Coordinates of C-alpha atoms in Angstrom, one line a residue:
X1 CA -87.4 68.9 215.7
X2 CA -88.0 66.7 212.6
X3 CA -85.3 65.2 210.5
X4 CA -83.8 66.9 207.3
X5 CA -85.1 64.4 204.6
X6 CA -85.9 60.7 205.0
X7 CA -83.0 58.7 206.9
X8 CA -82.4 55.4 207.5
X9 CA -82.2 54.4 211.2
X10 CA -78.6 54.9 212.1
X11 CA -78.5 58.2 210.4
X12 CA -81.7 59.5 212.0
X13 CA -80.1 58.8 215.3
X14 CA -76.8 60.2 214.6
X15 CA -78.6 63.4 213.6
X16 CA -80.9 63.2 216.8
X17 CA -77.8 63.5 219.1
X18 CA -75.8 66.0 217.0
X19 CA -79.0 68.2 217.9
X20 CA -79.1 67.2 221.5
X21 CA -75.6 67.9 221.7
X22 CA -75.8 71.4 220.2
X23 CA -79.2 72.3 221.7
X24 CA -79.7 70.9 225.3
X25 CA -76.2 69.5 226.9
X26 CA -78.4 67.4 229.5
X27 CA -75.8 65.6 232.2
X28 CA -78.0 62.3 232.0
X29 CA -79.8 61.3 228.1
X30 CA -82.2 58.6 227.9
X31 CA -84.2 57.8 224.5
X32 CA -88.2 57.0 224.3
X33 CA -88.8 56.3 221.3
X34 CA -92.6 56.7 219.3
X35 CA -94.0 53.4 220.2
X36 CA -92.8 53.8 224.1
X37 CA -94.3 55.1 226.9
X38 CA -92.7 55.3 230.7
X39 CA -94.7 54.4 233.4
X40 CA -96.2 57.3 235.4
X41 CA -93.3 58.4 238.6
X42 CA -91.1 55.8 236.9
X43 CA -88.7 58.3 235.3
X44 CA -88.3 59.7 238.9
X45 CA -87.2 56.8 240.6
X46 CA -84.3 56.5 237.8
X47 CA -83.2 59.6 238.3
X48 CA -82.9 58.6 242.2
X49 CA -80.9 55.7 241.2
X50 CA -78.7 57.4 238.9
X51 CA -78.1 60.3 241.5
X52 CA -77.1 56.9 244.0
X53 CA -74.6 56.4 241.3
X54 CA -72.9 58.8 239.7
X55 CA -71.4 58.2 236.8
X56 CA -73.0 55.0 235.8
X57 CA -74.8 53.7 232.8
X58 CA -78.1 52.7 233.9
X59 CA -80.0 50.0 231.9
X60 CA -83.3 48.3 232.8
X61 CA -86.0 46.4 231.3
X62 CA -89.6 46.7 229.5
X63 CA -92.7 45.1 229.2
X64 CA -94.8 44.6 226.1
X65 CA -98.2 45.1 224.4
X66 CA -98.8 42.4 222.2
X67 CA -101.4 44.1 220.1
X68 CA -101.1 42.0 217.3
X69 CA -104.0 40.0 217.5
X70 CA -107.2 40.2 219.4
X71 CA -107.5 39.9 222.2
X72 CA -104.5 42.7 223.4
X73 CA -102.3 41.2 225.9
X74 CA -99.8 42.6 228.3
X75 CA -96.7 40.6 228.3
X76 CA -94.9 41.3 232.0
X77 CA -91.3 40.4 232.6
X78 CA -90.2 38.7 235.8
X79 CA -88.6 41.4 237.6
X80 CA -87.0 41.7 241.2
X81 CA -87.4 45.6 241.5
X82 CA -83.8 45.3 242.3
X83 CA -80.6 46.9 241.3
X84 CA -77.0 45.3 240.4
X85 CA -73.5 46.3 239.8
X86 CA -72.6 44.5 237.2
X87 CA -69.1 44.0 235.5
X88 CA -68.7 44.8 232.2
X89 CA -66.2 41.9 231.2
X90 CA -68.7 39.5 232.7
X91 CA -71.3 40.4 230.5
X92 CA -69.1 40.7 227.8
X93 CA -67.9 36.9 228.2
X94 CA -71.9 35.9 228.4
X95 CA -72.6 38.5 224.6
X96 CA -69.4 36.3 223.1
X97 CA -71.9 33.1 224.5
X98 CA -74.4 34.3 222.5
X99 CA -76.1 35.3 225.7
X100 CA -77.9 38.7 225.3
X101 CA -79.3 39.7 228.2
X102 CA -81.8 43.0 228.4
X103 CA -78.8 44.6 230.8
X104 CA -77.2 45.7 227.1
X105 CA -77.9 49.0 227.1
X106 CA -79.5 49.8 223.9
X107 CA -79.9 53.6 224.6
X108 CA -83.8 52.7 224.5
X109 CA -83.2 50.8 227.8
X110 CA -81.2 53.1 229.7
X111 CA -80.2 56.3 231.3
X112 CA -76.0 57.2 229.8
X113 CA -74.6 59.8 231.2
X114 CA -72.8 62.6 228.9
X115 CA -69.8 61.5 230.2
X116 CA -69.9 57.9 228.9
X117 CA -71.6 59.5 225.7
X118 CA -68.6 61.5 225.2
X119 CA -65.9 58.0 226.0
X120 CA -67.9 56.3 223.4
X121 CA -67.5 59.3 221.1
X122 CA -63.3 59.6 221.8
X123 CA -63.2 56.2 221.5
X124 CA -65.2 55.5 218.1
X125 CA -65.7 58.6 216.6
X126 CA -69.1 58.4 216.6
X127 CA -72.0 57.1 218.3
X128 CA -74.0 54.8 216.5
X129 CA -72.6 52.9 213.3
X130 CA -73.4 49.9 211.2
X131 CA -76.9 48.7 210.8
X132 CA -78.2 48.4 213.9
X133 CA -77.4 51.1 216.0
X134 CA -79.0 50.5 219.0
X135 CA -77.2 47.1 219.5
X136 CA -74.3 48.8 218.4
X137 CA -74.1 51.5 220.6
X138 CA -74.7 49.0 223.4
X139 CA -71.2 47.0 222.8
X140 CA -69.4 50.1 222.1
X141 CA -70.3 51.4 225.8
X142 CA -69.8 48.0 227.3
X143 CA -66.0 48.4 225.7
X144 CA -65.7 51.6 227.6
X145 CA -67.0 50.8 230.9
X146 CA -65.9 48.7 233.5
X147 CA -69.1 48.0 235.2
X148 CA -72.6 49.2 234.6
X149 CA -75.8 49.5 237.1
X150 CA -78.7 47.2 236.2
X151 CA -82.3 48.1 237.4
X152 CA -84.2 44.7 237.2
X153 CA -87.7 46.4 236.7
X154 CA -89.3 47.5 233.5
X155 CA -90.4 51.6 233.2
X156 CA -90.9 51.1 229.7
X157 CA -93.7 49.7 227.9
X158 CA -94.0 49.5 224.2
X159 CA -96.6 48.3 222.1
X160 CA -97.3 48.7 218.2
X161 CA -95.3 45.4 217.9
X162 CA -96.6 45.4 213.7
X163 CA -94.8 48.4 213.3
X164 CA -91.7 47.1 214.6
X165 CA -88.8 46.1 212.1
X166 CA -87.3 43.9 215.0
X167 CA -90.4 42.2 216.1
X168 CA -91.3 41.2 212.1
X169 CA -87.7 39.9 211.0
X170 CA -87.2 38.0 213.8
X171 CA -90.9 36.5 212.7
X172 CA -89.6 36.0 209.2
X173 CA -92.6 38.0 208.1
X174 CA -92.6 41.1 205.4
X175 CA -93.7 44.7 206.5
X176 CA -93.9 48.1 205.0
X177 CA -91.5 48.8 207.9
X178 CA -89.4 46.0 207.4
X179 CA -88.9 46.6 203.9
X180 CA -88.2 50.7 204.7
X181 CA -85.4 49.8 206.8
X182 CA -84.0 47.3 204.3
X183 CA -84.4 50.3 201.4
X184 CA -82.3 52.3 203.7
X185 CA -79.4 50.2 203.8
X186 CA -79.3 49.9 200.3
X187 CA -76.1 48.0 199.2
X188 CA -75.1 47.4 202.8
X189 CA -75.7 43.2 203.2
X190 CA -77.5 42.5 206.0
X191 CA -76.0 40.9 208.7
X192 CA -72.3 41.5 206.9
X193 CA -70.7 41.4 209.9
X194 CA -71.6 38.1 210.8
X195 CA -70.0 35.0 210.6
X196 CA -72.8 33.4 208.2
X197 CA -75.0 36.7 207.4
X198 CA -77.5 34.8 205.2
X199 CA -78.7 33.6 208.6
X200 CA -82.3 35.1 209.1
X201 CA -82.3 35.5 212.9
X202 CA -82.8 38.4 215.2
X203 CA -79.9 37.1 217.3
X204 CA -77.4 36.7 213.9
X205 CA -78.8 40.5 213.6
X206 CA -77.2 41.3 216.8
X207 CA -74.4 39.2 216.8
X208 CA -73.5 41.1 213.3
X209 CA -73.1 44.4 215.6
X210 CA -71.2 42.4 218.4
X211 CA -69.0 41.5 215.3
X212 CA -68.4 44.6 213.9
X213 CA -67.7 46.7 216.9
X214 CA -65.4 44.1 217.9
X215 CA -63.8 44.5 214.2
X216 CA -63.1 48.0 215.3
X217 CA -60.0 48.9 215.7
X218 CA -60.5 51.0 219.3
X219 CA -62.2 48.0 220.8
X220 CA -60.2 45.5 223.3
X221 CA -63.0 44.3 225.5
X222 CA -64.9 41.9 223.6
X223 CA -64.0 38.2 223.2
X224 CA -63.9 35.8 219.9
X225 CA -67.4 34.8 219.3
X226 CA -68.1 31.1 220.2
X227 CA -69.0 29.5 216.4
X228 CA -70.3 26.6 218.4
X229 CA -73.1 28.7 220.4
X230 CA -73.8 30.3 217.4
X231 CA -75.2 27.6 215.6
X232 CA -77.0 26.6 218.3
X233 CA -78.8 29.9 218.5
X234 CA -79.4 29.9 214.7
X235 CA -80.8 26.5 214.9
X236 CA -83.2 27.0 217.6
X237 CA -84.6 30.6 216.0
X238 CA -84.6 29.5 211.9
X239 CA -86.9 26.9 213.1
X240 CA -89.5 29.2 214.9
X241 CA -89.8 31.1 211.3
X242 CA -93.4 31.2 210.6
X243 CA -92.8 32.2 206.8
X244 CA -92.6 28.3 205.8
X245 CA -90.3 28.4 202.4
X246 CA -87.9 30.8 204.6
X247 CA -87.5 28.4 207.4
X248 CA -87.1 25.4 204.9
X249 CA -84.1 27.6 203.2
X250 CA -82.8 28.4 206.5
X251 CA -82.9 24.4 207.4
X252 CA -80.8 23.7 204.7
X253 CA -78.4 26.4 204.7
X254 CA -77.5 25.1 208.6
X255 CA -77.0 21.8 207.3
X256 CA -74.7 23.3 205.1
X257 CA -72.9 24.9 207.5

């Protein structure tokens, strides 16, 4: 299937699952997306631990090729091979720390069944909303779940890190794929939701969709955002920039704040 026309992220996945929907109504969906690849037998052993638990959201991990440089490394997570219940207000309280754990399932980091799909979808109206919809799709299911099974292993691996959006703005570095995604949004500020958006941090870029789904008017899970933790978190990522006039704007816009 390709997409009609050229869509910005959230509207490319919106479209994506309107398809899946219509053309293959699978029990369990998971998303692998073009710079991904599952370890061989891996998707097996998911499906066994999402057959141990029916009904449950299944999030785990991923490793990395850093193949930005030369030589290539392989970044490997610590990992237990283990898997947790966890509750969904706990990790809720820890997100409102400005704690973001790879748990959060991000739809690239988990198998959903159709059943919590379809909760998030009653609940919402939708799917995936605002700018980032991965992160938002992940506090929208936490909102609708009371506990979620974490598998503390990593199937995944995805490389291509340059043509990441995520990987560059959390750098502070420009890209022909950063600056397609920020075409897409057009008028749409980033980071609106935010409490300070002009923050450049990957973490202000998630706590934007924290903000905004919490905004919504459906949600009731979600704490108030702790200001304090927050400026932390923008303190300690504004000064790992590596573009050096952007981190010296970011410096003085936290002493301003």
């Amino acid at each position: 299937l390709r997409a009609p026309g050229d869509l910005g992220m959230t509207d490319h996945w919106t479209w994506a699952f309107g398809r899946l929907n219509a053309d293959f109504p699978a029990p369990l969906v998971s998303m692998v997306t073009d710079r991904m690849v599952m370890r061989p037998g891996a998707l097996a052993g998911l499906l066994d631990l999402a057959g141990a638990h029916p009904g449950r959201l299944v999030s785990y991990s991923h490793d990395a090729v850093d193949d930005r440089t030369t030589p290539v490394r392989l970044r490997l997570e610590d990992r237990s091979e283990r898997a947790f219940e966890l509750n969904t207000d706990h990790l809720l309280e820890r997100c409102a720390h400005v704690y973001f754990h790879p748990c959060v399932p991000r739809m690239m980091n988990c198998l959903v069944p159709r059943t919590v799909l379809d909760a998030v979808e009653e609940r919402f109206g939708s799917l995936f909303a605002s700018i980032s919809p991965d992160h938002c799709f992940g506090f929208r299911a936490l909102d609708v779940v009371d506990a979620i099974v974490y598998y503390d292993a990593c199937p995944l691996i995805h490389y291509a890190l340059s043509r990441s959006n995520g990987d560059t703005y959390a750098r502070g570095v420009s890209s022909a794929d950063g600056d397609d995604f920020q075409r897409h949004l057009g008028a749409v500020q980033m980071n609106a939701s935010a409490p300070v958006p002009a923050f450049h941090s990957i973490t202000n870029a998630v706590v934007n969709e924290y903000c905004f789904v919490r905004a919504e008017p459906p949600s009731h899970r979600l704490p108030a955002l702790d200001l304090t933790r927050y400026m932390g978190a923008m303190a300690r990522e504004t000064a790992q920039l590596e573009d050096p006039e952007l981190r010296e704007r970011m410096g003085t816009l936290l002493e301003q704040q």
